[in-house]
GROMACS .gro file of C-alpha atoms in nm:
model
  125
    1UNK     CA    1   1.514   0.001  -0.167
    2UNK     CA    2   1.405   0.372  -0.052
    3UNK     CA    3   1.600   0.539   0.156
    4UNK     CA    4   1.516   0.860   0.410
    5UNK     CA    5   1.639   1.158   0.374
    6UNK     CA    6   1.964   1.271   0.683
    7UNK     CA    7   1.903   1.617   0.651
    8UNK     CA    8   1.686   1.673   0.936
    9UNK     CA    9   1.565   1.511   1.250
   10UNK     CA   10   1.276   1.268   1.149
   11UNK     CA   11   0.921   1.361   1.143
   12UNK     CA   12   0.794   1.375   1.532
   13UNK     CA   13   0.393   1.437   1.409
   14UNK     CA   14   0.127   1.162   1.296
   15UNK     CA   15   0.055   1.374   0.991
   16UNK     CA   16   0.438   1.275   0.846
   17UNK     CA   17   0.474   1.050   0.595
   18UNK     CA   18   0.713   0.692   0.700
   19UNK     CA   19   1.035   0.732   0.627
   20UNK     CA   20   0.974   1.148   0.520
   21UNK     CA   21   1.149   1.424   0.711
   22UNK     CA   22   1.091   1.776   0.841
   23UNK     CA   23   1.331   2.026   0.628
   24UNK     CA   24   1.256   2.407   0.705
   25UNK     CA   25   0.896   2.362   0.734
   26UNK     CA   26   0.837   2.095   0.396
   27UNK     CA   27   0.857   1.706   0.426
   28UNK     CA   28   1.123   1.602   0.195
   29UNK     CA   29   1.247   1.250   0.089
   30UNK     CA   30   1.550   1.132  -0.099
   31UNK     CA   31   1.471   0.848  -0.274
   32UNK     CA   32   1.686   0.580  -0.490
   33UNK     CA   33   1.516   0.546  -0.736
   34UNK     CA   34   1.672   0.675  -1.039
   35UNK     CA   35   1.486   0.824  -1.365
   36UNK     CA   36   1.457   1.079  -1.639
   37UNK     CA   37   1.299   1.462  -1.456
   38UNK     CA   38   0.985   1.385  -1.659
   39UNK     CA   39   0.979   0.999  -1.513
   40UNK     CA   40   1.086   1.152  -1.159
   41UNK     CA   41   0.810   1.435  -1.131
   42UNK     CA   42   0.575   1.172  -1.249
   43UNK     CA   43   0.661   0.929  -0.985
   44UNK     CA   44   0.623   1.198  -0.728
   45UNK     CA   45   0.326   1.319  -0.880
   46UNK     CA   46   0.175   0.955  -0.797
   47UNK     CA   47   0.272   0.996  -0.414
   48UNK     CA   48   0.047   1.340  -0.453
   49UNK     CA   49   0.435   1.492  -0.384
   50UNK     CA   50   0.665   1.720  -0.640
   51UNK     CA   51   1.027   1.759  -0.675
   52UNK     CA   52   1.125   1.959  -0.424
   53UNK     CA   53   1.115   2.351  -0.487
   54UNK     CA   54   1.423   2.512  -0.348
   55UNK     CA   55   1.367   2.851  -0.214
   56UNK     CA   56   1.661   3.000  -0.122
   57UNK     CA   57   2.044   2.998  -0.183
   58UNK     CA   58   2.062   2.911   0.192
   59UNK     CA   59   1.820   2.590   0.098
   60UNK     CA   60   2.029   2.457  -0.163
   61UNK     CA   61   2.364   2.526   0.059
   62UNK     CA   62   2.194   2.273   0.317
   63UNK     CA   63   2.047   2.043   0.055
   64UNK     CA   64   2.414   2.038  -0.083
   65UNK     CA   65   2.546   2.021   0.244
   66UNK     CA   66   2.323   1.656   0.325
   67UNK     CA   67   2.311   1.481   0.032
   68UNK     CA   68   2.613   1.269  -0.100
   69UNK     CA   69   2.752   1.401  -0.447
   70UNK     CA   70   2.503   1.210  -0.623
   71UNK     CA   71   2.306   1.439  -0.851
   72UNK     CA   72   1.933   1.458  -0.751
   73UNK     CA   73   1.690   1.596  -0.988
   74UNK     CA   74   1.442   1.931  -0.814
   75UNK     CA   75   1.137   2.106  -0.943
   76UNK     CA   76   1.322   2.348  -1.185
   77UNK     CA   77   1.272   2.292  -1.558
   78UNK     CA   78   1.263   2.558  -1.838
   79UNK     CA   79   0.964   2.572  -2.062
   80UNK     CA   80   1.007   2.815  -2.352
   81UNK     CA   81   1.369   2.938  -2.258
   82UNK     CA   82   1.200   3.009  -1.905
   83UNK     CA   83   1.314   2.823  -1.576
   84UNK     CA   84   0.982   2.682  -1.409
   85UNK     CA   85   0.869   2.562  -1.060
   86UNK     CA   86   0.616   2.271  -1.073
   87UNK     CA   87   0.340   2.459  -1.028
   88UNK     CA   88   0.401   2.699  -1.294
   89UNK     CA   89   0.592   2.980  -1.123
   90UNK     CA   90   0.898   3.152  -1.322
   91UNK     CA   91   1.226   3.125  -1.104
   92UNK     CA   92   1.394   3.441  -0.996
   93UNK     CA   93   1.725   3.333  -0.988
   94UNK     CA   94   1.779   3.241  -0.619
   95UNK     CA   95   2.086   3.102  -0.715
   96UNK     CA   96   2.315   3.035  -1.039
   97UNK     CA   97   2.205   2.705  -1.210
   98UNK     CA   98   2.502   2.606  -1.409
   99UNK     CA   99   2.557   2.392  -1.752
  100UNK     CA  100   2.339   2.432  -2.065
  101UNK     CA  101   2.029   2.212  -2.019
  102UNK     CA  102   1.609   2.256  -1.951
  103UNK     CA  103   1.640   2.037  -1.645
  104UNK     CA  104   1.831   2.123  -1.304
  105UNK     CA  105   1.970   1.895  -1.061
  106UNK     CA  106   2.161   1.940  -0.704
  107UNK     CA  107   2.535   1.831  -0.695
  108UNK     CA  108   2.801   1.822  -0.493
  109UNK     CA  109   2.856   2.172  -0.565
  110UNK     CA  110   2.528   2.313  -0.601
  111UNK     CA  111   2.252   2.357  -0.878
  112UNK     CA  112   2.381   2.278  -1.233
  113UNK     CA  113   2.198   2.148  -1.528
  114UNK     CA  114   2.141   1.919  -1.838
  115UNK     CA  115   1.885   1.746  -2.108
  116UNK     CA  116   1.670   1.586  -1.887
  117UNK     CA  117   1.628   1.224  -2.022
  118UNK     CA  118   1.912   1.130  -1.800
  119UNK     CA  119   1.876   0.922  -1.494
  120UNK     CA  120   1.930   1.062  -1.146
  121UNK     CA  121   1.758   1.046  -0.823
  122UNK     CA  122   1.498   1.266  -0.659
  123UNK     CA  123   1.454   1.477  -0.372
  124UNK     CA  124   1.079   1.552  -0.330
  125UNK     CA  125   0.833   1.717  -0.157
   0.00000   0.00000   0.00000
């Protein structure tokens, strides 16, 4: 079962997606569902979404802040040694992204990392 996201009041428009919310301007959902980041940005891909792009050290403070200390995969992966948005962007190092691996994910304490065929849930856009 799917569940919506706390972090903000839900959406008050027509135009919002059931069960979406309104977080600083982007509709965002946490979902349950648990996969690899390739199977995750897939699955939002499908819902014409992405994992969500994080902007901000402020951002991930409230995204931290919401969510329970799950791990949630985002939109950062690295491609050639490079950290990557979804849409092809190079990251600029907004915040630290901890650990070793080509595919981030928010924790209890903030951004970290690891190899990204492990399962975790998704925050999307």
């Amino acid at each position: 079962e799917e569940k919506s996201c706390p972090i903000s009041a839900p959406c008050e428009s027509v135009a919002c997606p059931e069960s979406w919310h309104i977080y600083r301007g982007k509709y965002v959902y946490v979902s349950e569902k648990q996969g690899s980041w390739l199977m995750s940005s897939d699955f939002c891909s499908s819902l014409n979404a992405s994992l969500v792009v994080i902007d901000t050290q402020k951002e991930l403070d409230i995204l931290v802040k919401n969510l329970n200390s799950d791990d949630y995969w985002f939109g950062l992966s690295k491609k050639d040694q490079v950290w990557k948005w979804p849409n092809g962007t190079e990251f600029t190092n907004q915040f630290p992204v901890e650990g070793e691996g080509a595919c981030a994910y928010i924790n209890g304490k903030g951004a970290n990392s690891t190899i990204c065929s492990v399962e975790k849930r998704i925050v999307q856009e």
